[in-house]
PDB file of C-alpha atoms in Angstrom:
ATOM      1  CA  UNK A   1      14.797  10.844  37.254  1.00 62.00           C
ATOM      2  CA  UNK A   2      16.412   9.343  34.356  1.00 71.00           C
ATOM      3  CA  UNK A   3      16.437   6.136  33.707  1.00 84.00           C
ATOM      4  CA  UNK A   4      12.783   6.286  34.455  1.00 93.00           C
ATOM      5  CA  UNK A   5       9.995   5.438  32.724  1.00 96.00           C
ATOM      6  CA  UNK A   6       6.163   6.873  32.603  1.00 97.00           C
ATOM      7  CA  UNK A   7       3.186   5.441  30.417  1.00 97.00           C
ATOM      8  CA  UNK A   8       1.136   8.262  29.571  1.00 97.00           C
ATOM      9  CA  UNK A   9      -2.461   7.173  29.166  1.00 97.00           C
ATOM     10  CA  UNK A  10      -4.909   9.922  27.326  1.00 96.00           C
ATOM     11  CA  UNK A  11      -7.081  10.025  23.792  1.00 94.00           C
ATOM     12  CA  UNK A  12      -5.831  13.359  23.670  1.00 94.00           C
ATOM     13  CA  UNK A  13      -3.002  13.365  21.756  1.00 95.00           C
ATOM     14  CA  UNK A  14      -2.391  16.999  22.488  1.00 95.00           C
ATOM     15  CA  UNK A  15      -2.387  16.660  26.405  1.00 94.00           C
ATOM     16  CA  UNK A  16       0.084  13.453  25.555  1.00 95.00           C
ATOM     17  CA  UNK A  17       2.561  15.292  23.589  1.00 96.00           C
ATOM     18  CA  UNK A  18       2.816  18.413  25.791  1.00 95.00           C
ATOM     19  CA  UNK A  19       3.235  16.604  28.762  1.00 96.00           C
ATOM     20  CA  UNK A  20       5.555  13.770  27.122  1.00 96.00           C
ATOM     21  CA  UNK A  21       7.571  17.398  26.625  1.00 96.00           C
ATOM     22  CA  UNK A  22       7.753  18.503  30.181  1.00 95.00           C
ATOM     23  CA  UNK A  23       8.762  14.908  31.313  1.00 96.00           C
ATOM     24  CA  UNK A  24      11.230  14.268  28.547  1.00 95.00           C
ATOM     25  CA  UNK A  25      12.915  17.397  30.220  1.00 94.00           C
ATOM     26  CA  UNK A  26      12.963  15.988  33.019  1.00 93.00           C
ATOM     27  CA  UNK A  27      15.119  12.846  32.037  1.00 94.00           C
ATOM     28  CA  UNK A  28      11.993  10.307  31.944  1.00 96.00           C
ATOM     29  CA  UNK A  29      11.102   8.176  29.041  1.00 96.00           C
ATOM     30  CA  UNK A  30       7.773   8.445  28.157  1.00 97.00           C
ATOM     31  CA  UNK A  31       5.332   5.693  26.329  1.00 97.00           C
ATOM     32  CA  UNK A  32       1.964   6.803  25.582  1.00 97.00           C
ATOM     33  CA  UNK A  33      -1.043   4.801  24.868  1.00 97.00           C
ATOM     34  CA  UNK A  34      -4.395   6.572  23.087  1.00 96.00           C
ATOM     35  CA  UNK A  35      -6.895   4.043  24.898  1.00 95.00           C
ATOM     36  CA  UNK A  36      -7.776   2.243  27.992  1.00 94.00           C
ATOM     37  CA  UNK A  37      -6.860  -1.466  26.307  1.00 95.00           C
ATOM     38  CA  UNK A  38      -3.723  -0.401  24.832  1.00 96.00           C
ATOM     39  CA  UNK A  39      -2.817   1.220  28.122  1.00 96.00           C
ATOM     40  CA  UNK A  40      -2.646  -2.396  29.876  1.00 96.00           C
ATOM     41  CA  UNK A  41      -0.816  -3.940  26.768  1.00 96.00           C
ATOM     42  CA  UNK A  42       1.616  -1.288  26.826  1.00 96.00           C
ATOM     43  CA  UNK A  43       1.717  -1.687  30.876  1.00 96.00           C
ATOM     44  CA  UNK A  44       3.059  -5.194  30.393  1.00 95.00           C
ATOM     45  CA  UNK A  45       5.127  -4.658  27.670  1.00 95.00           C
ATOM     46  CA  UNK A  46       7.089  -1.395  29.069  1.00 95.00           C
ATOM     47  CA  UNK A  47       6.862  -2.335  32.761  1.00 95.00           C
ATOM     48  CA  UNK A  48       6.863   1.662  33.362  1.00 96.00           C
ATOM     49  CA  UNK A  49       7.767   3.195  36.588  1.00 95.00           C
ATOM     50  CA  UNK A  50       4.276   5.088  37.237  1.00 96.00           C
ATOM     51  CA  UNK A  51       1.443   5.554  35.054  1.00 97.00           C
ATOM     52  CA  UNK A  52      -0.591   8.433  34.119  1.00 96.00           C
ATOM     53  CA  UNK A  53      -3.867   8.170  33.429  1.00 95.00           C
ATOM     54  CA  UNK A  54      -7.129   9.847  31.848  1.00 93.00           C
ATOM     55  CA  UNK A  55     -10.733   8.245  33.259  1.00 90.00           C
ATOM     56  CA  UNK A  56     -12.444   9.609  30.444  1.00 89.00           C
ATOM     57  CA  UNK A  57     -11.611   7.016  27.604  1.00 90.00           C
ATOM     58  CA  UNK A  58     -12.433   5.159  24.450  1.00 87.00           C
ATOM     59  CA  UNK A  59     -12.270   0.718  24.780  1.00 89.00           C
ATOM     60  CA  UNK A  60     -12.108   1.147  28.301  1.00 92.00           C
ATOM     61  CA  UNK A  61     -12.125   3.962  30.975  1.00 92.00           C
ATOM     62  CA  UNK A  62      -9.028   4.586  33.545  1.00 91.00           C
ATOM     63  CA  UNK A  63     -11.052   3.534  36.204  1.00 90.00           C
ATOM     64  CA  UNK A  64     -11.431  -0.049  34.490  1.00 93.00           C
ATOM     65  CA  UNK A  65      -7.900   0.034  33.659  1.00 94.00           C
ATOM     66  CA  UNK A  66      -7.147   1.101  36.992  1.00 92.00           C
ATOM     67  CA  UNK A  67      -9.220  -2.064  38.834  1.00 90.00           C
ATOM     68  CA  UNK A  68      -7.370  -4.404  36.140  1.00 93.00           C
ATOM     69  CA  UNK A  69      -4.155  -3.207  36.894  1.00 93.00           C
ATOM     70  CA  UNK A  70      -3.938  -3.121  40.528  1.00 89.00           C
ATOM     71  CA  UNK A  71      -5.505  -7.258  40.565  1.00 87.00           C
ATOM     72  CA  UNK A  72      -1.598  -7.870  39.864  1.00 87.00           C
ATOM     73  CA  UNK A  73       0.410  -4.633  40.379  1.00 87.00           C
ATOM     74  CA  UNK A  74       0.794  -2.060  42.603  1.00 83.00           C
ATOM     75  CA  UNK A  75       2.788   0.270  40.235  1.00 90.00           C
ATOM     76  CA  UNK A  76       1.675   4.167  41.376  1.00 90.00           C
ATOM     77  CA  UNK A  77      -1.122   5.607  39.169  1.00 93.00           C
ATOM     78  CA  UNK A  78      -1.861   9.394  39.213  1.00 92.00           C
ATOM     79  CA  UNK A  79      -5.244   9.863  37.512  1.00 90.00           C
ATOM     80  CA  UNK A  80      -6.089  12.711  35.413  1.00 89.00           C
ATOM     81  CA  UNK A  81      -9.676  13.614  35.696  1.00 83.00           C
ATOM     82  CA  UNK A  82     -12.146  16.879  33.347  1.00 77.00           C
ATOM     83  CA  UNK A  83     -15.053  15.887  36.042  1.00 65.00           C
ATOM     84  CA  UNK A  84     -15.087  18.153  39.147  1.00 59.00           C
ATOM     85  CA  UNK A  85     -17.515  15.816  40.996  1.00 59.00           C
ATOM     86  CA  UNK A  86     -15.575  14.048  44.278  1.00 61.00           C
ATOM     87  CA  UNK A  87     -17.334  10.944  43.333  1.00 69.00           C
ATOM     88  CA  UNK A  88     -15.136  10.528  40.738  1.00 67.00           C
ATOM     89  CA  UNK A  89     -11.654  11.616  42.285  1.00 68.00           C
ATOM     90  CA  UNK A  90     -13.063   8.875  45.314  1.00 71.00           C
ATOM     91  CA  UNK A  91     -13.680   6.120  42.710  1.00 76.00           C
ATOM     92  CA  UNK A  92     -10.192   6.255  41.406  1.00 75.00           C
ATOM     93  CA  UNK A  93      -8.771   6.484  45.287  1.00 73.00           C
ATOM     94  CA  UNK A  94     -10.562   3.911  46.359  1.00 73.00           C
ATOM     95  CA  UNK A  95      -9.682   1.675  43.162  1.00 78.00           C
ATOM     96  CA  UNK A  96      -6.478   2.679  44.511  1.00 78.00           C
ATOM     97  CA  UNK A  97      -4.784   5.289  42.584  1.00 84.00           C
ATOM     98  CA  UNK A  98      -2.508   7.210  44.359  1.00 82.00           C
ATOM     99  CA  UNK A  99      -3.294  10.627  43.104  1.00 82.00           C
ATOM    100  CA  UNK A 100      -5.358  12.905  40.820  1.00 82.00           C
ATOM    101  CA  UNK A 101      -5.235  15.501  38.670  1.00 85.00           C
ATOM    102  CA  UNK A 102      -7.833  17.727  37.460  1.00 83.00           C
ATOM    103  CA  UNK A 103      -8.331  19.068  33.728  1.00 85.00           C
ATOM    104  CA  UNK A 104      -7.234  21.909  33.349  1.00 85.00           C
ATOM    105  CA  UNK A 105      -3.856  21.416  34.681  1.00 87.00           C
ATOM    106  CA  UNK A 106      -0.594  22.565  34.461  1.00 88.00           C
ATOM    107  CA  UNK A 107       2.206  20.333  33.336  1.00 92.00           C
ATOM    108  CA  UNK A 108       5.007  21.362  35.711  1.00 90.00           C
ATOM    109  CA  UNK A 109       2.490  20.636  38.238  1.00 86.00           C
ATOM    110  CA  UNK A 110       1.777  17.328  36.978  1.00 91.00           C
ATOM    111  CA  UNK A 111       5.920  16.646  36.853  1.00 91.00           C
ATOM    112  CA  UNK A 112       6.585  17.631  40.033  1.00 88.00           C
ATOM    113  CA  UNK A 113       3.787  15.082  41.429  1.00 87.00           C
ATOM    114  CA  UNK A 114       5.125  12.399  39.278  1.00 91.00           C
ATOM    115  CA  UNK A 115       8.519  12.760  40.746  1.00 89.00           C
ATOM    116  CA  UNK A 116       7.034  13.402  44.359  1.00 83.00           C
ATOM    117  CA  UNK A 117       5.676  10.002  44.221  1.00 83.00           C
ATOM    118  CA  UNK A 118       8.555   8.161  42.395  1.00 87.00           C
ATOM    119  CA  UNK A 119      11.186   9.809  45.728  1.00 82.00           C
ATOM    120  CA  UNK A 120       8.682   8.886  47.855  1.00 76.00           C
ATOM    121  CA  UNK A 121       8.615   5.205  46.495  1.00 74.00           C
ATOM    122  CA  UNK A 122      13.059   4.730  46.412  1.00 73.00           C
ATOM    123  CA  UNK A 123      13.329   6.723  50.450  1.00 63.00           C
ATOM    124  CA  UNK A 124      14.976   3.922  52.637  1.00 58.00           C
ATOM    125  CA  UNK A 125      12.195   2.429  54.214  1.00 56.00           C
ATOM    126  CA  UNK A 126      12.007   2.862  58.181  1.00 57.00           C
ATOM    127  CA  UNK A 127      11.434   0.890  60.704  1.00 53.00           C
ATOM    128  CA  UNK A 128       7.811  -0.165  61.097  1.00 55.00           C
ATOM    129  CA  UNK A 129       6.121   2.073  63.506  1.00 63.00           C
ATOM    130  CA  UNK A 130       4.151   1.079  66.614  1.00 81.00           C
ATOM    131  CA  UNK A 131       0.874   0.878  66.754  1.00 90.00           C
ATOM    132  CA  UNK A 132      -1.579   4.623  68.234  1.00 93.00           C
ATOM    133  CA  UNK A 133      -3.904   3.064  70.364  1.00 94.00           C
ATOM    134  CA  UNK A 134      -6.884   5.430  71.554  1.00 94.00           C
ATOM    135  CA  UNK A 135     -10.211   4.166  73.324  1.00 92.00           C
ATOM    136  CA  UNK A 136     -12.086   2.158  70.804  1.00 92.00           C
ATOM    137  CA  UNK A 137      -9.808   2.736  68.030  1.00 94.00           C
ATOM    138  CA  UNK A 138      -6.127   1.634  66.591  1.00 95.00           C
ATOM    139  CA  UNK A 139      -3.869   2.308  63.750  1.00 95.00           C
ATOM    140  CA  UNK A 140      -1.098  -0.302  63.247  1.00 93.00           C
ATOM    141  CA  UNK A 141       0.996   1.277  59.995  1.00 87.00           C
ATOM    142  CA  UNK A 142       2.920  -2.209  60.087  1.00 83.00           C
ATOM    143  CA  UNK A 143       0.372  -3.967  59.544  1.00 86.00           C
ATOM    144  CA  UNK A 144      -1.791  -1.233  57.500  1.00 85.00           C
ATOM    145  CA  UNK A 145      -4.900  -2.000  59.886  1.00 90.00           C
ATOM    146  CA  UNK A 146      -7.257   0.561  61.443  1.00 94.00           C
ATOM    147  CA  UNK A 147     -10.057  -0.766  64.206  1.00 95.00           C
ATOM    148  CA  UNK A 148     -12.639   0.926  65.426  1.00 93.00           C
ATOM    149  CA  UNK A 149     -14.862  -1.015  67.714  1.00 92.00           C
ATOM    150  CA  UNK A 150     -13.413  -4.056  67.632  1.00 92.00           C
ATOM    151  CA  UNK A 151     -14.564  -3.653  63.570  1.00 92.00           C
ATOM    152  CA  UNK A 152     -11.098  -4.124  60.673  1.00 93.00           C
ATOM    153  CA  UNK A 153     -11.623  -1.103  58.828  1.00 91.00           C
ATOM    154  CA  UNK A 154     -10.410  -1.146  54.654  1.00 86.00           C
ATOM    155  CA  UNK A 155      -8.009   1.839  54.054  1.00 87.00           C
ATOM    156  CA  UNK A 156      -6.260   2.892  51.043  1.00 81.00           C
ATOM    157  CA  UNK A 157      -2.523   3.396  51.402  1.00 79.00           C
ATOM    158  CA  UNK A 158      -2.722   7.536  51.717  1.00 83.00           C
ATOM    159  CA  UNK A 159      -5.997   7.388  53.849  1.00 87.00           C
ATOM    160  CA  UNK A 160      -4.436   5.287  56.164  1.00 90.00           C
ATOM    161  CA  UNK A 161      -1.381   7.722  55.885  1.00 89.00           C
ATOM    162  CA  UNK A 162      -3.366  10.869  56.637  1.00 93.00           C
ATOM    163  CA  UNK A 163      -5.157   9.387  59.603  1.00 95.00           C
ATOM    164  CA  UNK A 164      -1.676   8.545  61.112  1.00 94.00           C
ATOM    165  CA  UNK A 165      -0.471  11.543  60.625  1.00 93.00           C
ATOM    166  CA  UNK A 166      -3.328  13.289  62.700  1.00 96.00           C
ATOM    167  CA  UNK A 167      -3.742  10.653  65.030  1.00 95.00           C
ATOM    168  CA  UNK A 168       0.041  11.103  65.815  1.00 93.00           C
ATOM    169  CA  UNK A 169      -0.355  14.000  67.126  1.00 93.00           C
ATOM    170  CA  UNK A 170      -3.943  14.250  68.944  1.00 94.00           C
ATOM    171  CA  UNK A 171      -4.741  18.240  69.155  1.00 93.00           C
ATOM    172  CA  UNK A 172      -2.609  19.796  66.394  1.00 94.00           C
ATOM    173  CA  UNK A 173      -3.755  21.886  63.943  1.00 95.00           C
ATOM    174  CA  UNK A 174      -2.401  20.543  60.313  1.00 94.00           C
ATOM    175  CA  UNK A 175      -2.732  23.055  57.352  1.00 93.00           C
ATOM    176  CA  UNK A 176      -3.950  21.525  54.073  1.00 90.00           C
ATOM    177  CA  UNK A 177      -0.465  22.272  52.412  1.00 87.00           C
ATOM    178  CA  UNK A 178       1.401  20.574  55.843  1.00 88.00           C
ATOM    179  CA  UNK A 179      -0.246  17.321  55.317  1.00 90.00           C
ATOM    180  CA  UNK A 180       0.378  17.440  51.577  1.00 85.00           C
ATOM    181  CA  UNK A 181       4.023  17.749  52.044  1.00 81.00           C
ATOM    182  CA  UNK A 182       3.744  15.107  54.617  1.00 83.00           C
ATOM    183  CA  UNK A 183       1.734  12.383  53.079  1.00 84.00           C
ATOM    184  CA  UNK A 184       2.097  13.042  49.397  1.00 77.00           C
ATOM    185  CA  UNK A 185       5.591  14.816  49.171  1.00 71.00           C
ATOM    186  CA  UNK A 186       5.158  17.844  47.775  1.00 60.00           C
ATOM    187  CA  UNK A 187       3.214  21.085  48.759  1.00 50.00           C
ATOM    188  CA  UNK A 188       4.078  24.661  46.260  1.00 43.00           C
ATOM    189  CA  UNK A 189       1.674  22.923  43.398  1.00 49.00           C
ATOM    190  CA  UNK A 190      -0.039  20.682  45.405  1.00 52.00           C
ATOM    191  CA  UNK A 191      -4.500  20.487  45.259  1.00 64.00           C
ATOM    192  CA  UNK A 192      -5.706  20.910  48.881  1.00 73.00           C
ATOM    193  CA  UNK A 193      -8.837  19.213  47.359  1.00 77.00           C
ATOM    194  CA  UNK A 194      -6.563  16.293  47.549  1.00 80.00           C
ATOM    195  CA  UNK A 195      -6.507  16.173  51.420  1.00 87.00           C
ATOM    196  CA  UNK A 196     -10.175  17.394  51.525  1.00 89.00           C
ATOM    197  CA  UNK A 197     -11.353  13.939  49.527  1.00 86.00           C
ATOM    198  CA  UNK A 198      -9.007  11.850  51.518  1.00 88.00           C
ATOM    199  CA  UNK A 199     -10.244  13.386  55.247  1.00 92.00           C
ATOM    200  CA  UNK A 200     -14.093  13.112  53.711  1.00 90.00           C
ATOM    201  CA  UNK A 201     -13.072   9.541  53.178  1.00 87.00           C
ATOM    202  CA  UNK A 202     -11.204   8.625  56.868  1.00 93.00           C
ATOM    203  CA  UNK A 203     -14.618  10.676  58.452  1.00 92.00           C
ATOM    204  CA  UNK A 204     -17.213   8.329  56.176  1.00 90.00           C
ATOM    205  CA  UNK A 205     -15.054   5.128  57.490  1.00 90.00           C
ATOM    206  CA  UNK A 206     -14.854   5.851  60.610  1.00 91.00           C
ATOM    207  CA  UNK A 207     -18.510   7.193  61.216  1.00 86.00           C
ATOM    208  CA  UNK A 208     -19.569   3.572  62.980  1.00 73.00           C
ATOM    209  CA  UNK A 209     -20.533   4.818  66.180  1.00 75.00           C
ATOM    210  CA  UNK A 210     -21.829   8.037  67.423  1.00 74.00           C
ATOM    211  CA  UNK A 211     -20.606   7.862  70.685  1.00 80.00           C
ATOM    212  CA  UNK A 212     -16.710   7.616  69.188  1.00 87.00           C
ATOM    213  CA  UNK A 213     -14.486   9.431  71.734  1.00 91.00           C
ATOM    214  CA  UNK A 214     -12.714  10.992  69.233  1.00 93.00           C
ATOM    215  CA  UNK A 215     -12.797  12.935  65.739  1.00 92.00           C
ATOM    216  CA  UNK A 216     -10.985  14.882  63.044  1.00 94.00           C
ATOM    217  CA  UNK A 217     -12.378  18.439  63.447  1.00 94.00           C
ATOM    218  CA  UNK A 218     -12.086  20.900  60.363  1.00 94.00           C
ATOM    219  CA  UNK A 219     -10.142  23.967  61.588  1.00 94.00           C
ATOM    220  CA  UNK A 220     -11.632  26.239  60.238  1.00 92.00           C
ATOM    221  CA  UNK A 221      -9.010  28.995  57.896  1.00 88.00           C
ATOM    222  CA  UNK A 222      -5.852  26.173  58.743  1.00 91.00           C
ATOM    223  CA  UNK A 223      -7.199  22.561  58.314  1.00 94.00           C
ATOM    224  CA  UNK A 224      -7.710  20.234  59.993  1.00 96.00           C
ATOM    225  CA  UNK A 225      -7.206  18.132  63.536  1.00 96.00           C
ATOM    226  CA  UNK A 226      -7.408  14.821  65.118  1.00 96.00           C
ATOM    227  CA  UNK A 227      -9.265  15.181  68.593  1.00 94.00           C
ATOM    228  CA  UNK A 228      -9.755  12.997  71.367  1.00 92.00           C
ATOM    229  CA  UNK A 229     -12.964  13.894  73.252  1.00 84.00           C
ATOM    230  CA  UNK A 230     -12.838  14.748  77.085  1.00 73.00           C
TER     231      UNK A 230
END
């Protein structure tokens, strides 16, 4: 990763110096910013590679910087979050950050997910896949649509991701760790609560009709299944 660079976004300036350690080790050069409105003047300045950000701020939160940011960018934005409440890890998704971490957190962890997304983001990019097409419903990843009942349906990027990933393959069982090493790239340090906020998400979205043929059931003790109803 070097030759990469990270703005590190927390009014902590412990949390910013430990982990501007870790991901100095790692070959990435770090700016930091104390605040949520130096945070987007450091943003344009630095142009960084991926930004890390606290909600909890001073000037302005990371969910305002977050909204500001992605009106002209779509640089990847992990979020880094004390509050345990999903609301708040769902704000930030559906703002459209690509991850979360939660306070207390471990800073390895935090690297690893940094670099997770940064491989994902430089992988050759494939062909654009066809579209699933089940009774009342379709995903079309080319042109990042889903319909259900003849209704266009507003995904996030790894919502969107998830649901093709089930949908793919109607009847499997997918453990929480599987789809994180699918989706978001990584899966030894990876928070299953990630997948369980997204999947709440998809269900909430896609809850338009009662009668819907199909559904993503929880399996329970593995995770979790798209199912087409008989």
């Amino acid at each position: 990763m070097t030759g990469k660079t990270v703005l590190l976004v927390d009014d902590e300036q412990a949390i910013r110096e430990l982990l501007a350690l870790y991901l100095n080790k790692e070959g990435f050069t770090v700016h930091e910013a104390a605040d949520g409105a130096e945070a987007l003047i450091k943003n344009q300045e630095y142009k960084p590679d991926i930004i890390i950000l606290d909600i909890m701020m001073p000037v302005l939160d990371g969910l305002e910087v977050c909204r500001q940011i992605r009106k002209f960018s779509n640089i990847p934005i992990i979020m880094l979050t004390s509050r345990a409440e999903d609301e708040d890890r769902i704000m930030g998704l559906e703002l459209g950050a690509d991850d979360y971490v939660t306070k207390p957190f471990n800073s390895r962890e935090v690297v690893a997910r940094v670099k997770a997304v940064l491989r994902r983001l430089a992988a050759p990019q494939q062909q654009p896949a066809p579209a699933l097409n089940y009774p009342h419903l379709t995903i079309d990843m080319a042109k990042h649509t889903v319909t259900a009942f003849d209704q266009e349906i507003s995904f996030a990027n790894k919502e969107i991701e998830l649901l093709w990933e089930l949908a793919a393959q109607p009847g499997r069982a997918f453990s929480r760790d599987q789809l994180l090493e699918s989706v978001w790239g990584y899966s030894y340090c990876g928070d299953t609560r990630t997948v369980d906020t997204h999947i709440k998400r998809i269900r909430k979205k896609l809850a338009i009709n009662a009668a819907s043929p199909w559904d993503i059931k929880t399996v329970w003790g593995i995770g979790y299944k798209f199912e087409v109803k008989k």
